[in-house]
PDB file of C-alpha atoms in Angstrom:
ATOM      1  CA  ASN A   1      -5.960  16.838  19.211  1.00 44.00           C
ATOM      2  CA  LYS A   2      -4.717  13.452  20.293  1.00 51.00           C
ATOM      3  CA  PRO A   3      -1.157  12.396  19.500  1.00 54.00           C
ATOM      4  CA  SER A   4      -0.727  10.071  16.556  1.00 57.00           C
ATOM      5  CA  GLY A   5       2.139   8.478  14.728  1.00 60.00           C
ATOM      6  CA  ARG A   6       3.840   5.345  13.593  1.00 59.00           C
ATOM      7  CA  TYR A   7       6.928   5.328  15.833  1.00 62.00           C
ATOM      8  CA  ILE A   8       7.235   5.481  19.592  1.00 65.00           C
ATOM      9  CA  ALA A   9      10.366   5.848  21.704  1.00 66.00           C
ATOM     10  CA  PHE A  10      11.053   5.196  25.358  1.00 68.00           C
ATOM     11  CA  GLU A  11      13.861   7.402  26.640  1.00 67.00           C
ATOM     12  CA  PHE A  12      15.725   6.500  29.803  1.00 66.00           C
ATOM     13  CA  PRO A  13      18.141   8.558  31.884  1.00 61.00           C
ATOM     14  CA  LYS A  14      21.809   8.455  30.900  1.00 62.00           C
ATOM     15  CA  THR A  15      22.866   7.599  34.435  1.00 64.00           C
ATOM     16  CA  GLY A  16      21.432   5.291  37.017  1.00 61.00           C
ATOM     17  CA  ILE A  17      19.883   1.849  36.909  1.00 62.00           C
ATOM     18  CA  VAL A  18      16.779   1.016  34.941  1.00 61.00           C
ATOM     19  CA  ARG A  19      15.091  -2.349  35.432  1.00 57.00           C
ATOM     20  CA  ILE A  20      12.372  -2.963  32.895  1.00 62.00           C
ATOM     21  CA  GLY A  21       9.907  -5.784  33.270  1.00 56.00           C
ATOM     22  CA  GLU A  22       7.828  -4.947  30.202  1.00 55.00           C
ATOM     23  CA  LEU A  23       7.012  -2.168  27.768  1.00 64.00           C
ATOM     24  CA  GLY A  24       3.683  -2.019  25.961  1.00 59.00           C
ATOM     25  CA  VAL A  25       1.784   0.116  23.523  1.00 62.00           C
ATOM     26  CA  TYR A  26      -1.905  -0.487  22.884  1.00 59.00           C
ATOM     27  CA  GLY A  27      -4.354   1.090  20.516  1.00 59.00           C
ATOM     28  CA  THR A  28      -6.157   0.712  17.253  1.00 59.00           C
ATOM     29  CA  PRO A  29      -4.918   1.332  13.728  1.00 61.00           C
ATOM     30  CA  SER A  30      -5.541   4.781  12.297  1.00 71.00           C
ATOM     31  CA  TYR A  31      -7.446   3.261   9.424  1.00 75.00           C
ATOM     32  CA  SER A  32     -10.260   0.827   8.879  1.00 79.00           C
ATOM     33  CA  VAL A  33     -10.595  -1.719   6.107  1.00 84.00           C
ATOM     34  CA  THR A  34     -13.879  -2.836   4.589  1.00 81.00           C
ATOM     35  CA  GLU A  35     -14.782  -5.165   1.760  1.00 81.00           C
ATOM     36  CA  GLN A  36     -15.309  -3.138  -1.391  1.00 79.00           C
ATOM     37  CA  ASN A  37     -15.806  -4.633  -4.860  1.00 77.00           C
ATOM     38  CA  THR A  38     -16.834  -1.459  -6.681  1.00 78.00           C
ATOM     39  CA  VAL A  39     -15.350   1.979  -7.081  1.00 79.00           C
ATOM     40  CA  PRO A  40     -16.744   4.403  -4.452  1.00 78.00           C
ATOM     41  CA  ALA A  41     -19.511   6.536  -5.960  1.00 78.00           C
ATOM     42  CA  GLY A  42     -18.908  10.250  -6.285  1.00 78.00           C
ATOM     43  CA  LYS A  43     -15.147  10.002  -5.786  1.00 79.00           C
ATOM     44  CA  THR A  44     -12.397  10.722  -8.293  1.00 82.00           C
ATOM     45  CA  SER A  45      -9.217   8.757  -7.746  1.00 85.00           C
ATOM     46  CA  LEU A  46      -5.928  10.649  -7.521  1.00 86.00           C
ATOM     47  CA  ILE A  47      -4.508   8.094  -9.979  1.00 86.00           C
ATOM     48  CA  ALA A  48      -7.476   8.048 -12.378  1.00 83.00           C
ATOM     49  CA  GLY A  49      -6.282   7.374 -15.915  1.00 81.00           C
ATOM     50  CA  LYS A  50      -2.612   7.306 -14.900  1.00 83.00           C
ATOM     51  CA  GLU A  51      -0.130   4.676 -15.948  1.00 81.00           C
ATOM     52  CA  TYR A  52       2.158   3.083 -13.411  1.00 83.00           C
ATOM     53  CA  GLU A  53       5.886   2.599 -13.413  1.00 83.00           C
ATOM     54  CA  LEU A  54       6.924  -0.936 -12.530  1.00 82.00           C
ATOM     55  CA  PHE A  55       9.679  -1.658 -10.018  1.00 81.00           C
ATOM     56  CA  ASN A  56      10.690  -4.577  -7.847  1.00 78.00           C
ATOM     57  CA  HIS A  57      10.703  -4.356  -4.050  1.00 76.00           C
ATOM     58  CA  ASN A  58      14.268  -2.996  -4.127  1.00 78.00           C
ATOM     59  CA  GLY A  59      13.328  -0.069  -6.365  1.00 80.00           C
ATOM     60  CA  GLU A  60      14.841  -1.531  -9.542  1.00 79.00           C
ATOM     61  CA  THR A  61      12.929  -1.118 -12.810  1.00 79.00           C
ATOM     62  CA  LEU A  62      11.057  -4.232 -13.986  1.00 74.00           C
ATOM     63  CA  ASN A  63       9.888  -5.286 -17.409  1.00 68.00           C
ATOM     64  CA  GLN A  64       6.136  -5.669 -17.871  1.00 64.00           C
ATOM     65  CA  GLY A  65       6.114  -9.446 -17.296  1.00 60.00           C
ATOM     66  CA  THR A  66       3.731 -11.598 -19.248  1.00 60.00           C
ATOM     67  CA  GLY A  67       0.007 -11.111 -19.483  1.00 61.00           C
ATOM     68  CA  SER A  68      -2.612  -9.039 -21.155  1.00 57.00           C
ATOM     69  CA  HIS A  69      -3.539  -5.548 -20.057  1.00 62.00           C
ATOM     70  CA  ASN A  70      -3.506  -1.856 -20.755  1.00 66.00           C
ATOM     71  CA  PRO A  71      -1.796  -0.058 -17.810  1.00 66.00           C
ATOM     72  CA  LYS A  72      -4.578   2.545 -17.672  1.00 71.00           C
ATOM     73  CA  ASP A  73      -7.180  -0.223 -17.181  1.00 72.00           C
ATOM     74  CA  PHE A  74      -6.069  -0.484 -13.544  1.00 75.00           C
ATOM     75  CA  THR A  75      -7.137   3.130 -12.896  1.00 78.00           C
ATOM     76  CA  ASP A  76     -10.129   3.640 -15.205  1.00 76.00           C
ATOM     77  CA  GLY A  77     -12.754   3.547 -12.432  1.00 76.00           C
ATOM     78  CA  ASN A  78     -14.174   0.211 -13.600  1.00 74.00           C
ATOM     79  CA  ALA A  79     -13.211  -2.861 -11.574  1.00 72.00           C
ATOM     80  CA  THR A  80     -14.392  -5.258 -14.285  1.00 69.00           C
ATOM     81  CA  THR A  81     -11.874  -4.081 -16.878  1.00 67.00           C
ATOM     82  CA  GLY A  82      -8.183  -4.631 -16.560  1.00 62.00           C
ATOM     83  CA  GLY A  83      -5.952  -7.507 -17.306  1.00 61.00           C
ATOM     84  CA  TYR A  84      -3.320  -9.478 -15.604  1.00 61.00           C
ATOM     85  CA  ILE A  85       0.433  -9.580 -15.262  1.00 62.00           C
ATOM     86  CA  ASP A  86       2.258 -12.792 -14.423  1.00 63.00           C
ATOM     87  CA  TYR A  87       5.578 -12.916 -12.580  1.00 62.00           C
ATOM     88  CA  ASP A  88       7.695 -15.577 -10.958  1.00 64.00           C
ATOM     89  CA  PHE A  89       6.985 -14.450  -7.397  1.00 66.00           C
ATOM     90  CA  SER A  90       9.804 -16.596  -6.035  1.00 67.00           C
ATOM     91  CA  LYS A  91      12.163 -14.108  -7.710  1.00 70.00           C
ATOM     92  CA  VAL A  92      10.374 -10.757  -7.694  1.00 73.00           C
ATOM     93  CA  ARG A  93       7.727  -8.723  -5.869  1.00 77.00           C
ATOM     94  CA  PRO A  94       6.297  -6.245  -8.384  1.00 79.00           C
ATOM     95  CA  CYS A  95       5.519  -2.697  -7.236  1.00 82.00           C
ATOM     96  CA  TYR A  96       3.113  -0.562  -9.227  1.00 84.00           C
ATOM     97  CA  VAL A  97       4.239   3.024  -8.650  1.00 89.00           C
ATOM     98  CA  TYR A  98       2.070   6.059  -9.361  1.00 90.00           C
ATOM     99  CA  ASP A  99       3.115   9.709  -9.352  1.00 91.00           C
ATOM    100  CA  LEU A 100       0.211  11.730  -7.922  1.00 91.00           C
ATOM    101  CA  GLY A 101       1.663  14.889  -9.475  1.00 90.00           C
ATOM    102  CA  SER A 102       1.963  16.727  -6.156  1.00 90.00           C
ATOM    103  CA  VAL A 103       1.730  15.963  -2.452  1.00 92.00           C
ATOM    104  CA  TYR A 104      -1.715  14.910  -1.186  1.00 92.00           C
ATOM    105  CA  ASN A 105      -3.199  13.808   2.115  1.00 90.00           C
ATOM    106  CA  VAL A 106      -4.627  10.387   1.359  1.00 91.00           C
ATOM    107  CA  GLU A 107      -8.154   9.690   2.631  1.00 90.00           C
ATOM    108  CA  GLN A 108      -8.830   6.292   1.039  1.00 90.00           C
ATOM    109  CA  ILE A 109      -6.961   3.592  -0.863  1.00 89.00           C
ATOM    110  CA  LEU A 110      -8.723   0.908  -2.878  1.00 87.00           C
ATOM    111  CA  LEU A 111      -7.464  -2.403  -4.260  1.00 83.00           C
ATOM    112  CA  ILE A 112      -9.891  -4.705  -6.081  1.00 80.00           C
ATOM    113  CA  SER A 113      -8.695  -7.973  -7.579  1.00 76.00           C
ATOM    114  CA  ARG A 114     -10.091  -8.512 -11.053  1.00 68.00           C
ATOM    115  CA  LEU A 115     -11.512 -11.967 -10.307  1.00 66.00           C
ATOM    116  CA  ALA A 116     -12.733 -13.372  -7.000  1.00 62.00           C
ATOM    117  CA  ALA A 117     -10.715 -16.539  -7.676  1.00 62.00           C
ATOM    118  CA  HIS A 118      -7.518 -14.489  -7.943  1.00 66.00           C
ATOM    119  CA  LYS A 119      -7.538 -12.407  -4.769  1.00 71.00           C
ATOM    120  CA  THR A 120      -4.205 -10.809  -3.908  1.00 78.00           C
ATOM    121  CA  ALA A 121      -2.954 -12.699  -0.834  1.00 80.00           C
ATOM    122  CA  GLU A 122      -0.640 -10.122   0.746  1.00 84.00           C
ATOM    123  CA  TYR A 123       0.498  -6.681  -0.262  1.00 87.00           C
ATOM    124  CA  ASN A 124       2.078  -3.492   1.000  1.00 89.00           C
ATOM    125  CA  ILE A 125       0.945   0.024   0.230  1.00 90.00           C
ATOM    126  CA  ARG A 126       3.738   2.559   0.198  1.00 92.00           C
ATOM    127  CA  LEU A 127       3.551   6.363   0.190  1.00 93.00           C
ATOM    128  CA  SER A 128       6.423   8.827   0.043  1.00 93.00           C
ATOM    129  CA  TYR A 129       7.267  12.401  -0.862  1.00 94.00           C
ATOM    130  CA  ASP A 130       9.921  11.177  -3.317  1.00 92.00           C
ATOM    131  CA  LYS A 131      10.869   8.028  -5.232  1.00 91.00           C
ATOM    132  CA  GLU A 132      14.171   7.717  -3.400  1.00 91.00           C
ATOM    133  CA  THR A 133      12.463   6.867  -0.089  1.00 92.00           C
ATOM    134  CA  LEU A 134       9.483   4.948  -1.500  1.00 92.00           C
ATOM    135  CA  PHE A 135      11.118   1.565  -0.927  1.00 89.00           C
ATOM    136  CA  THR A 136      12.271   2.205   2.631  1.00 90.00           C
ATOM    137  CA  ASP A 137      10.551   0.645   5.650  1.00 88.00           C
ATOM    138  CA  SER A 138       9.148   3.994   6.781  1.00 89.00           C
ATOM    139  CA  ALA A 139       7.233   4.427   3.486  1.00 91.00           C
ATOM    140  CA  CYS A 140       5.143   1.287   4.066  1.00 91.00           C
ATOM    141  CA  ILE A 141       1.843   2.634   5.424  1.00 91.00           C
ATOM    142  CA  ILE A 142      -0.122  -0.638   5.139  1.00 90.00           C
ATOM    143  CA  ASN A 143       0.849  -4.299   5.133  1.00 90.00           C
ATOM    144  CA  TYR A 144      -2.316  -6.255   4.396  1.00 88.00           C
ATOM    145  CA  ASP A 145      -2.705 -10.022   4.740  1.00 88.00           C
ATOM    146  CA  ASN A 146      -5.784 -10.943   2.710  1.00 85.00           C
ATOM    147  CA  LEU A 147      -5.558 -14.619   3.712  1.00 84.00           C
ATOM    148  CA  LYS A 148      -6.926 -13.972   7.211  1.00 82.00           C
ATOM    149  CA  ASN A 149     -10.309 -12.764   5.951  1.00 80.00           C
ATOM    150  CA  PRO A 150     -10.131 -13.058   2.149  1.00 83.00           C
ATOM    151  CA  THR A 151     -12.142 -10.578   0.104  1.00 81.00           C
ATOM    152  CA  GLN A 152     -11.930  -9.580  -3.542  1.00 80.00           C
ATOM    153  CA  GLY A 153     -11.499  -5.897  -2.764  1.00 83.00           C
ATOM    154  CA  GLN A 154     -10.381  -3.772   0.148  1.00 87.00           C
ATOM    155  CA  LEU A 155     -11.061  -0.120   0.850  1.00 87.00           C
ATOM    156  CA  PHE A 156      -8.778   1.503   3.433  1.00 89.00           C
ATOM    157  CA  GLU A 157     -10.153   4.660   5.032  1.00 89.00           C
ATOM    158  CA  PHE A 158      -7.804   6.787   7.109  1.00 89.00           C
ATOM    159  CA  ASP A 159      -8.930   8.692  10.172  1.00 86.00           C
ATOM    160  CA  ALA A 160      -9.294  12.411   9.528  1.00 83.00           C
ATOM    161  CA  ASP A 161      -6.627  13.194  12.139  1.00 82.00           C
ATOM    162  CA  TRP A 162      -4.119  10.720  10.640  1.00 83.00           C
ATOM    163  CA  GLN A 163      -4.027  10.867   6.876  1.00 87.00           C
ATOM    164  CA  PRO A 164      -0.681   9.954   5.376  1.00 89.00           C
ATOM    165  CA  ALA A 165       0.745  12.409   2.859  1.00 90.00           C
ATOM    166  CA  GLY A 166       2.961  11.912  -0.140  1.00 91.00           C
ATOM    167  CA  ARG A 167       3.401  12.212  -3.880  1.00 93.00           C
ATOM    168  CA  TYR A 168       4.463   8.674  -4.858  1.00 93.00           C
ATOM    169  CA  LEU A 169       2.185   5.719  -4.165  1.00 91.00           C
ATOM    170  CA  ALA A 170       3.139   2.068  -4.655  1.00 90.00           C
ATOM    171  CA  PHE A 171       1.195  -1.168  -4.480  1.00 87.00           C
ATOM    172  CA  GLU A 172       3.753  -3.883  -3.690  1.00 86.00           C
ATOM    173  CA  ILE A 173       2.518  -7.448  -4.262  1.00 83.00           C
ATOM    174  CA  VAL A 174       4.142  -9.615  -1.583  1.00 82.00           C
ATOM    175  CA  LYS A 175       2.184 -12.834  -2.241  1.00 78.00           C
ATOM    176  CA  PRO A 176      -0.091 -13.476  -5.209  1.00 73.00           C
ATOM    177  CA  CYS A 177      -3.364 -15.388  -5.016  1.00 68.00           C
TER     178      CYS A 177
END
């Protein structure tokens, strides 16, 4: 079993002189991302048919914004249904929060934009055991910049030896299309 984790610490002796020229950590992410514009076959989503709660990036409840959608359309297993929600992104970053019902190890996370012309530019995916810590820095398991290699949908697959666990999952839209 190889060590894995998100944080690393360098500990130095309490006495004596330490002269550091450089510290470095090298490796690869514990997940891969591939273009995915359809729901994976043979899989049932942990949020299938669930409605989200809507918060801003500070954990404060948001109204539904303007637009046209049924909240369950986002989790119905069909990427061609759904609607849209409009916000003034200069004032708010909406977070779609789902309660998984209990704690799960997460193997894959999928985000597909409804239209190719409206790809989500940047977003965070958050996972936590409780709502109170969902909006802390440590709960952000993925920050994805879709402007570098823009695709309509992204499927994140976590390595078997590093699958994040939690009960509350949030998709935080940092920058819209």
